[in-house]
Every structure is written in structure tokens, then in C-alpha cells.
């Protein structure tokens, strides 16, 4: 469906920001992932990256700011939270469907 494609696109779009160089470059001209206002997209990325060091000053500033948000502030942010894979972690392959377990017959 078209909605499923939109979700895949959004996840791919957000996943690229788990690369600190990409995130830092983006934040050189934007305050947050989606522009001027914080959103759930920021929380999605924040939760899977390590604190950026001095090599990524824009990302470090953003990280420090997002880390200061209260739980109620995070809950009130617009947009949808996207569960991303932590940096450096490859998602497991899909599991094959499990065949129904054979239940042994009762002894006669």
C-alpha cells in the first residue's frame, strides 16, 4: 500500500541520521531533524546514537539539548516515533514460520 511505502521511506530517511557525520551536516543548518521544531523524529534518532564527541559539534549540541527534554515534553512532541536499529546493530533475519508442534498421542 502507499501508506506502507511512506513508512518505509520515513524509516530510511531517519536511519541515515544515525550516521553522526550525516546528522552533524544536517544540523549545521537546522535545529532539529525536521527543521525548526523538535519532533518524535528527534527522539527516534536520539535513542539509538551515542553522545557525539567534539568531531561533531552540531550533533553534540542537538544531543545535549534533546537529552534535557522531560518525559512530558517528549510525550508532547508531534509526529510518530520510529523504532530504529541501534548504530552498529544489524537486525536479525526474519524467522521462518513455525510449524505446528506435534502433540504426542496419549498412551493406550
mmCIF file of N, CA and C in Angstrom:
data_model
loop_
_atom_site.group_PDB
_atom_site.id
_atom_site.type_symbol
_atom_site.label_atom_id
_atom_site.label_comp_id
_atom_site.label_asym_id
_atom_site.label_seq_id
_atom_site.Cartn_x
_atom_site.Cartn_y
_atom_site.Cartn_z
ATOM 1 N N UNK A 1 0.833 -1.190 0.000
ATOM 2 C CA UNK A 1 0.000 0.000 0.000
ATOM 3 C C UNK A 1 0.872 1.246 0.000
ATOM 4 N N UNK A 2 0.277 2.341 -0.374
ATOM 5 C CA UNK A 2 1.009 3.605 -0.414
ATOM 6 C C UNK A 2 1.451 4.008 0.979
ATOM 7 N N UNK A 3 0.628 3.783 1.979
ATOM 8 C CA UNK A 3 0.989 4.124 3.362
ATOM 9 C C UNK A 3 2.215 3.323 3.807
ATOM 10 N N UNK A 4 2.275 2.047 3.448
ATOM 11 C CA UNK A 4 3.433 1.223 3.811
ATOM 12 C C UNK A 4 4.698 1.775 3.171
ATOM 13 N N UNK A 5 4.595 2.236 1.937
ATOM 14 C CA UNK A 5 5.753 2.835 1.273
ATOM 15 C C UNK A 5 6.184 4.103 1.991
ATOM 16 N N UNK A 6 5.226 4.900 2.452
ATOM 17 C CA UNK A 6 5.550 6.115 3.197
ATOM 18 C C UNK A 6 6.302 5.776 4.476
ATOM 19 N N UNK A 7 5.880 4.739 5.174
ATOM 20 C CA UNK A 7 6.541 4.347 6.416
ATOM 21 C C UNK A 7 7.961 3.893 6.120
ATOM 22 N N UNK A 8 8.144 3.058 5.082
ATOM 23 C CA UNK A 8 9.483 2.610 4.720
ATOM 24 C C UNK A 8 10.367 3.795 4.369
ATOM 25 N N UNK A 9 9.830 4.746 3.639
ATOM 26 C CA UNK A 9 10.600 5.927 3.264
ATOM 27 C C UNK A 9 11.008 6.703 4.507
ATOM 28 N N UNK A 10 10.059 6.909 5.430
ATOM 29 C CA UNK A 10 10.363 7.654 6.651
ATOM 30 C C UNK A 10 11.441 6.958 7.462
ATOM 31 N N UNK A 11 11.355 5.629 7.578
ATOM 32 C CA UNK A 11 12.345 4.910 8.367
ATOM 33 C C UNK A 11 13.706 5.011 7.705
ATOM 34 N N UNK A 12 13.770 4.914 6.381
ATOM 35 C CA UNK A 12 15.040 5.057 5.681
ATOM 36 C C UNK A 12 15.574 6.467 5.853
ATOM 37 N N UNK A 13 14.692 7.430 5.807
ATOM 38 C CA UNK A 13 15.099 8.823 5.956
ATOM 39 C C UNK A 13 15.672 9.056 7.342
ATOM 40 N N UNK A 14 15.025 8.545 8.359
ATOM 41 C CA UNK A 14 15.518 8.728 9.720
ATOM 42 C C UNK A 14 16.776 7.916 9.977
ATOM 43 N N UNK A 15 16.851 6.708 9.436
ATOM 44 C CA UNK A 15 18.000 5.839 9.689
ATOM 45 C C UNK A 15 19.305 6.493 9.248
ATOM 46 N N UNK A 16 19.261 7.300 8.193
ATOM 47 C CA UNK A 16 20.510 7.918 7.737
ATOM 48 C C UNK A 16 21.091 8.857 8.788
ATOM 49 N N UNK A 17 20.245 9.392 9.671
ATOM 50 C CA UNK A 17 20.728 10.317 10.694
ATOM 51 C C UNK A 17 21.415 9.611 11.856
ATOM 52 N N UNK A 18 21.434 8.286 11.863
ATOM 53 C CA UNK A 18 22.193 7.581 12.885
ATOM 54 C C UNK A 18 23.686 7.631 12.569
ATOM 55 N N UNK A 19 24.039 8.046 11.363
ATOM 56 C CA UNK A 19 25.433 8.307 10.987
ATOM 57 C C UNK A 19 25.760 9.713 11.492
ATOM 58 N N UNK A 20 26.667 9.824 12.454
ATOM 59 C CA UNK A 20 26.934 11.120 13.081
ATOM 60 C C UNK A 20 27.404 12.183 12.098
ATOM 61 N N UNK A 21 28.138 11.798 11.060
ATOM 62 C CA UNK A 21 28.586 12.780 10.067
ATOM 63 C C UNK A 21 27.392 13.352 9.311
ATOM 64 N N UNK A 22 26.447 12.500 8.950
ATOM 65 C CA UNK A 22 25.239 12.944 8.246
ATOM 66 C C UNK A 22 24.399 13.822 9.173
ATOM 67 N N UNK A 23 24.225 13.387 10.418
ATOM 68 C CA UNK A 23 23.453 14.156 11.393
ATOM 69 C C UNK A 23 24.094 15.519 11.628
ATOM 70 N N UNK A 24 25.405 15.550 11.812
ATOM 71 C CA UNK A 24 26.111 16.802 12.070
ATOM 72 C C UNK A 24 25.968 17.767 10.895
ATOM 73 N N UNK A 25 26.109 17.254 9.677
ATOM 74 C CA UNK A 25 25.965 18.109 8.488
ATOM 75 C C UNK A 25 24.550 18.671 8.406
ATOM 76 N N UNK A 26 23.558 17.841 8.669
ATOM 77 C CA UNK A 26 22.164 18.294 8.626
ATOM 78 C C UNK A 26 21.915 19.384 9.666
ATOM 79 N N UNK A 27 22.444 19.168 10.865
ATOM 80 C CA UNK A 27 22.197 20.108 11.960
ATOM 81 C C UNK A 27 23.039 21.379 11.862
ATOM 82 N N UNK A 28 23.886 21.468 10.844
ATOM 83 C CA UNK A 28 24.626 22.719 10.629
ATOM 84 C C UNK A 28 23.698 23.804 10.092
ATOM 85 N N UNK A 29 22.551 23.389 9.540
ATOM 86 C CA UNK A 29 21.606 24.375 9.001
ATOM 87 C C UNK A 29 20.178 24.167 9.509
ATOM 88 N N UNK A 30 19.995 23.271 10.468
ATOM 89 C CA UNK A 30 18.668 23.015 11.044
ATOM 90 C C UNK A 30 18.831 22.781 12.539
ATOM 91 N N UNK A 31 17.838 23.184 13.294
ATOM 92 C CA UNK A 31 17.903 22.975 14.741
ATOM 93 C C UNK A 31 17.551 21.543 15.135
ATOM 94 N N UNK A 32 16.686 20.921 14.351
ATOM 95 C CA UNK A 32 16.209 19.578 14.666
ATOM 96 C C UNK A 32 16.137 18.755 13.381
ATOM 97 N N UNK A 33 15.852 17.479 13.501
ATOM 98 C CA UNK A 33 15.772 16.582 12.345
ATOM 99 C C UNK A 33 14.806 17.120 11.292
ATOM 100 N N UNK A 34 13.615 17.555 11.727
ATOM 101 C CA UNK A 34 12.603 18.027 10.779
ATOM 102 C C UNK A 34 12.610 19.537 10.578
ATOM 103 N N UNK A 35 13.622 20.230 11.046
ATOM 104 C CA UNK A 35 13.671 21.674 10.822
ATOM 105 C C UNK A 35 13.801 22.479 12.093
ATOM 106 N N UNK A 36 12.866 23.414 12.292
ATOM 107 C CA UNK A 36 12.989 24.388 13.375
ATOM 108 C C UNK A 36 12.385 23.945 14.703
ATOM 109 N N UNK A 37 11.566 22.916 14.702
ATOM 110 C CA UNK A 37 10.879 22.488 15.925
ATOM 111 C C UNK A 37 11.190 21.019 16.224
ATOM 112 N N UNK A 38 11.326 20.652 17.498
ATOM 113 C CA UNK A 38 11.565 19.246 17.830
ATOM 114 C C UNK A 38 10.333 18.396 17.531
ATOM 115 N N UNK A 39 10.581 17.130 17.242
ATOM 116 C CA UNK A 39 9.503 16.188 16.929
ATOM 117 C C UNK A 39 9.928 14.785 17.358
ATOM 118 N N UNK A 40 9.022 13.842 17.221
ATOM 119 C CA UNK A 40 9.333 12.453 17.562
ATOM 120 C C UNK A 40 10.506 11.914 16.742
ATOM 121 N N UNK A 41 10.729 12.458 15.549
ATOM 122 C CA UNK A 41 11.877 12.034 14.735
ATOM 123 C C UNK A 41 13.180 12.247 15.501
ATOM 124 N N UNK A 42 13.272 13.346 16.245
ATOM 125 C CA UNK A 42 14.475 13.611 17.038
ATOM 126 C C UNK A 42 14.665 12.541 18.111
ATOM 127 N N UNK A 43 13.577 12.142 18.735
ATOM 128 C CA UNK A 43 13.648 11.128 19.784
ATOM 129 C C UNK A 43 14.033 9.780 19.180
ATOM 130 N N UNK A 44 13.501 9.471 18.001
ATOM 131 C CA UNK A 44 13.827 8.216 17.322
ATOM 132 C C UNK A 44 15.330 8.086 17.116
ATOM 133 N N UNK A 45 15.961 9.152 16.644
ATOM 134 C CA UNK A 45 17.401 9.129 16.379
ATOM 135 C C UNK A 45 18.183 9.197 17.693
ATOM 136 N N UNK A 46 17.775 10.077 18.588
ATOM 137 C CA UNK A 46 18.466 10.266 19.864
ATOM 138 C C UNK A 46 18.636 8.947 20.613
ATOM 139 N N UNK A 47 17.597 8.113 20.606
ATOM 140 C CA UNK A 47 17.616 6.882 21.400
ATOM 141 C C UNK A 47 18.569 5.817 20.884
ATOM 142 N N UNK A 48 19.077 5.957 19.669
ATOM 143 C CA UNK A 48 19.936 4.898 19.126
ATOM 144 C C UNK A 48 21.366 5.341 18.843
ATOM 145 N N UNK A 49 21.708 6.585 19.152
ATOM 146 C CA UNK A 49 23.087 7.011 18.921
ATOM 147 C C UNK A 49 23.785 7.271 20.253
ATOM 148 N N UNK A 50 25.100 7.167 20.224
ATOM 149 C CA UNK A 50 25.910 7.507 21.396
ATOM 150 C C UNK A 50 26.108 9.019 21.407
ATOM 151 N N UNK A 51 26.403 9.593 22.565
ATOM 152 C CA UNK A 51 26.651 11.038 22.598
ATOM 153 C C UNK A 51 27.786 11.405 21.635
ATOM 154 N N UNK A 52 27.522 12.341 20.711
ATOM 155 C CA UNK A 52 28.555 12.743 19.755
ATOM 156 C C UNK A 52 29.694 13.478 20.458
ATOM 157 N N UNK A 53 30.885 13.314 19.952
ATOM 158 C CA UNK A 53 32.050 13.992 20.511
ATOM 159 C C UNK A 53 32.328 15.308 19.805
ATOM 160 N N UNK A 54 33.495 15.864 20.080
ATOM 161 C CA UNK A 54 33.894 17.165 19.541
ATOM 162 C C UNK A 54 33.999 17.175 18.016
ATOM 163 N N UNK A 55 34.180 16.025 17.414
ATOM 164 C CA UNK A 55 34.274 15.960 15.949
ATOM 165 C C UNK A 55 32.942 16.274 15.273
ATOM 166 N N UNK A 56 31.860 16.249 16.038
ATOM 167 C CA UNK A 56 30.516 16.508 15.506
ATOM 168 C C UNK A 56 29.821 17.551 16.382
ATOM 169 N N UNK A 57 30.263 18.812 16.333
ATOM 170 C CA UNK A 57 29.742 19.831 17.260
ATOM 171 C C UNK A 57 28.249 20.117 17.126
ATOM 172 N N UNK A 58 27.719 20.089 15.915
ATOM 173 C CA UNK A 58 26.284 20.360 15.733
ATOM 174 C C UNK A 58 25.445 19.231 16.319
ATOM 175 N N UNK A 59 25.882 18.003 16.066
ATOM 176 C CA UNK A 59 25.182 16.845 16.617
ATOM 177 C C UNK A 59 25.314 16.818 18.141
ATOM 178 N N UNK A 60 26.471 17.215 18.665
ATOM 179 C CA UNK A 60 26.675 17.240 20.119
ATOM 180 C C UNK A 60 25.751 18.268 20.776
ATOM 181 N N UNK A 61 25.610 19.428 20.156
ATOM 182 C CA UNK A 61 24.703 20.464 20.677
ATOM 183 C C UNK A 61 23.277 19.947 20.687
ATOM 184 N N UNK A 62 22.848 19.372 19.567
ATOM 185 C CA UNK A 62 21.496 18.819 19.449
ATOM 186 C C UNK A 62 21.272 17.714 20.488
ATOM 187 N N UNK A 63 22.238 16.805 20.618
ATOM 188 C CA UNK A 63 22.115 15.682 21.551
ATOM 189 C C UNK A 63 21.937 16.189 22.977
ATOM 190 N N UNK A 64 22.758 17.143 23.364
ATOM 191 C CA UNK A 64 22.679 17.710 24.709
ATOM 192 C C UNK A 64 21.318 18.361 24.951
ATOM 193 N N UNK A 65 20.827 19.063 23.946
ATOM 194 C CA UNK A 65 19.528 19.726 24.070
ATOM 195 C C UNK A 65 18.392 18.706 24.182
ATOM 196 N N UNK A 66 18.383 17.713 23.311
ATOM 197 C CA UNK A 66 17.326 16.696 23.341
ATOM 198 C C UNK A 66 17.391 15.909 24.657
ATOM 199 N N UNK A 67 18.589 15.669 25.167
ATOM 200 C CA UNK A 67 18.745 14.949 26.438
ATOM 201 C C UNK A 67 18.109 15.705 27.599
ATOM 202 N N UNK A 68 17.955 17.014 27.456
ATOM 203 C CA UNK A 68 17.382 17.821 28.539
ATOM 204 C C UNK A 68 15.853 17.790 28.566
ATOM 205 N N UNK A 69 15.217 17.209 27.551
ATOM 206 C CA UNK A 69 13.759 17.172 27.493
ATOM 207 C C UNK A 69 13.199 16.285 28.604
ATOM 208 N N UNK A 70 12.156 16.757 29.260
ATOM 209 C CA UNK A 70 11.457 15.954 30.267
ATOM 210 C C UNK A 70 10.612 14.888 29.560
ATOM 211 N N UNK A 71 10.185 13.882 30.320
ATOM 212 C CA UNK A 71 9.322 12.842 29.745
ATOM 213 C C UNK A 71 8.037 13.444 29.196
ATOM 214 N N UNK A 72 7.489 14.429 29.892
ATOM 215 C CA UNK A 72 6.242 15.035 29.413
ATOM 216 C C UNK A 72 6.482 15.829 28.132
ATOM 217 N N UNK A 73 7.638 16.460 28.019
ATOM 218 C CA UNK A 73 7.953 17.186 26.777
ATOM 219 C C UNK A 73 8.088 16.204 25.626
ATOM 220 N N UNK A 74 8.796 15.113 25.854
ATOM 221 C CA UNK A 74 8.964 14.093 24.808
ATOM 222 C C UNK A 74 7.598 13.571 24.372
ATOM 223 N N UNK A 75 6.731 13.278 25.327
ATOM 224 C CA UNK A 75 5.402 12.738 25.010
ATOM 225 C C UNK A 75 4.560 13.723 24.211
ATOM 226 N N UNK A 76 4.816 15.011 24.375
ATOM 227 C CA UNK A 76 4.003 16.021 23.693
ATOM 228 C C UNK A 76 4.518 16.388 22.305
ATOM 229 N N UNK A 77 5.672 15.857 21.915
ATOM 230 C CA UNK A 77 6.232 16.220 20.612
ATOM 231 C C UNK A 77 5.373 15.671 19.479
ATOM 232 N N UNK A 78 5.237 16.437 18.400
ATOM 233 C CA UNK A 78 4.429 15.975 17.265
ATOM 234 C C UNK A 78 5.137 14.884 16.471
ATOM 235 N N UNK A 79 4.362 14.210 15.647
ATOM 236 C CA UNK A 79 4.910 13.188 14.762
ATOM 237 C C UNK A 79 4.847 11.811 15.392
ATOM 238 N N UNK A 80 5.356 10.846 14.649
ATOM 239 C CA UNK A 80 5.345 9.456 15.092
ATOM 240 C C UNK A 80 6.753 9.007 15.442
ATOM 241 N N UNK A 81 6.888 8.304 16.559
ATOM 242 C CA UNK A 81 8.159 7.714 16.946
ATOM 243 C C UNK A 81 8.427 6.539 16.021
ATOM 244 N N UNK A 82 9.653 6.416 15.522
ATOM 245 C CA UNK A 82 10.050 5.286 14.676
ATOM 246 C C UNK A 82 11.135 4.512 15.406
ATOM 247 N N UNK A 83 10.918 3.237 15.641
ATOM 248 C CA UNK A 83 11.934 2.406 16.282
ATOM 249 C C UNK A 83 13.023 2.112 15.259
ATOM 250 N N UNK A 84 14.209 2.626 15.514
ATOM 251 C CA UNK A 84 15.349 2.410 14.628
ATOM 252 C C UNK A 84 16.282 1.390 15.259
ATOM 253 N N UNK A 85 17.091 0.737 14.432
ATOM 254 C CA UNK A 85 18.087 -0.185 14.962
ATOM 255 C C UNK A 85 19.236 0.619 15.544
ATOM 256 N N UNK A 86 19.728 0.219 16.711
ATOM 257 C CA UNK A 86 20.884 0.916 17.272
ATOM 258 C C UNK A 86 22.054 0.883 16.293
ATOM 259 N N UNK A 87 22.859 1.914 16.325
ATOM 260 C CA UNK A 87 24.003 2.023 15.430
ATOM 261 C C UNK A 87 24.899 0.807 15.608
ATOM 262 N N UNK A 88 25.302 0.221 14.482
ATOM 263 C CA UNK A 88 26.197 -0.928 14.518
ATOM 264 C C UNK A 88 25.507 -2.257 14.767
ATOM 265 N N UNK A 89 24.195 -2.249 14.881
ATOM 266 C CA UNK A 89 23.455 -3.489 15.127
ATOM 267 C C UNK A 89 22.652 -3.826 13.883
ATOM 268 N N UNK A 90 22.901 -4.996 13.349
ATOM 269 C CA UNK A 90 22.156 -5.457 12.182
ATOM 270 C C UNK A 90 20.916 -6.185 12.672
ATOM 271 N N UNK A 91 19.753 -5.841 12.114
ATOM 272 C CA UNK A 91 18.547 -6.531 12.568
ATOM 273 C C UNK A 91 18.623 -8.018 12.244
ATOM 274 N N UNK A 92 18.031 -8.853 13.083
ATOM 275 C CA UNK A 92 18.057 -10.287 12.807
ATOM 276 C C UNK A 92 17.225 -10.598 11.568
ATOM 277 N N UNK A 93 17.573 -11.683 10.864
ATOM 278 C CA UNK A 93 16.768 -12.048 9.693
ATOM 279 C C UNK A 93 15.381 -12.480 10.143
ATOM 280 N N UNK A 94 14.389 -12.314 9.265
ATOM 281 C CA UNK A 94 13.040 -12.741 9.645
ATOM 282 C C UNK A 94 13.035 -14.241 9.920
ATOM 283 N N UNK A 95 12.278 -14.639 10.913
ATOM 284 C CA UNK A 95 12.203 -16.057 11.257
ATOM 285 C C UNK A 95 11.179 -16.751 10.369
ATOM 286 N N UNK A 96 11.493 -17.984 10.034
ATOM 287 C CA UNK A 96 10.554 -18.781 9.247
ATOM 288 C C UNK A 96 9.346 -19.096 10.122
ATOM 289 N N UNK A 97 8.221 -19.250 9.477
ATOM 290 C CA UNK A 97 7.007 -19.589 10.218
ATOM 291 C C UNK A 97 7.211 -20.928 10.916
ATOM 292 N N UNK A 98 6.787 -20.990 12.128
ATOM 293 C CA UNK A 98 6.941 -22.199 12.935
ATOM 294 C C UNK A 98 5.844 -23.195 12.562
ATOM 295 N N UNK A 99 6.238 -24.426 12.316
ATOM 296 C CA UNK A 99 5.229 -25.447 12.029
ATOM 297 C C UNK A 99 4.546 -25.827 13.335
ATOM 298 N N UNK A 100 3.275 -26.154 13.262
ATOM 299 C CA UNK A 100 2.575 -26.539 14.496
ATOM 300 C C UNK A 100 3.278 -27.719 15.159
ATOM 301 N N UNK A 101 3.381 -27.646 16.444
ATOM 302 C CA UNK A 101 4.029 -28.731 17.192
ATOM 303 C C UNK A 101 3.139 -29.969 17.173
ATOM 304 N N UNK A 102 3.762 -31.096 16.977
ATOM 305 C CA UNK A 102 3.009 -32.354 17.012
ATOM 306 C C UNK A 102 2.817 -32.745 18.469
ATOM 307 N N UNK A 103 1.593 -32.947 18.848
ATOM 308 C CA UNK A 103 1.293 -33.344 20.221
ATOM 309 C C UNK A 103 1.249 -34.861 20.253
ATOM 310 N N UNK A 104 2.121 -35.461 21.079
ATOM 311 C CA UNK A 104 2.126 -36.932 21.100
ATOM 312 C C UNK A 104 0.785 -37.482 21.595
ATOM 313 N N UNK A 105 0.419 -38.596 21.024
ATOM 314 C CA UNK A 105 -0.837 -39.247 21.425
ATOM 315 C C UNK A 105 -0.678 -39.818 22.826
ATOM 316 N N UNK A 106 -1.771 -39.854 23.552
ATOM 317 C CA UNK A 106 -1.772 -40.433 24.900
ATOM 318 C C UNK A 106 -1.543 -41.937 24.772
ATOM 319 N N UNK A 107 -0.707 -42.501 25.648
ATOM 320 C CA UNK A 107 -0.533 -43.968 25.581
ATOM 321 C C UNK A 107 -1.852 -44.675 25.909
ATOM 322 N N UNK A 108 -2.109 -45.779 25.212
ATOM 323 C CA UNK A 108 -3.373 -46.505 25.403
ATOM 324 C C UNK A 108 -3.334 -47.418 26.581
#
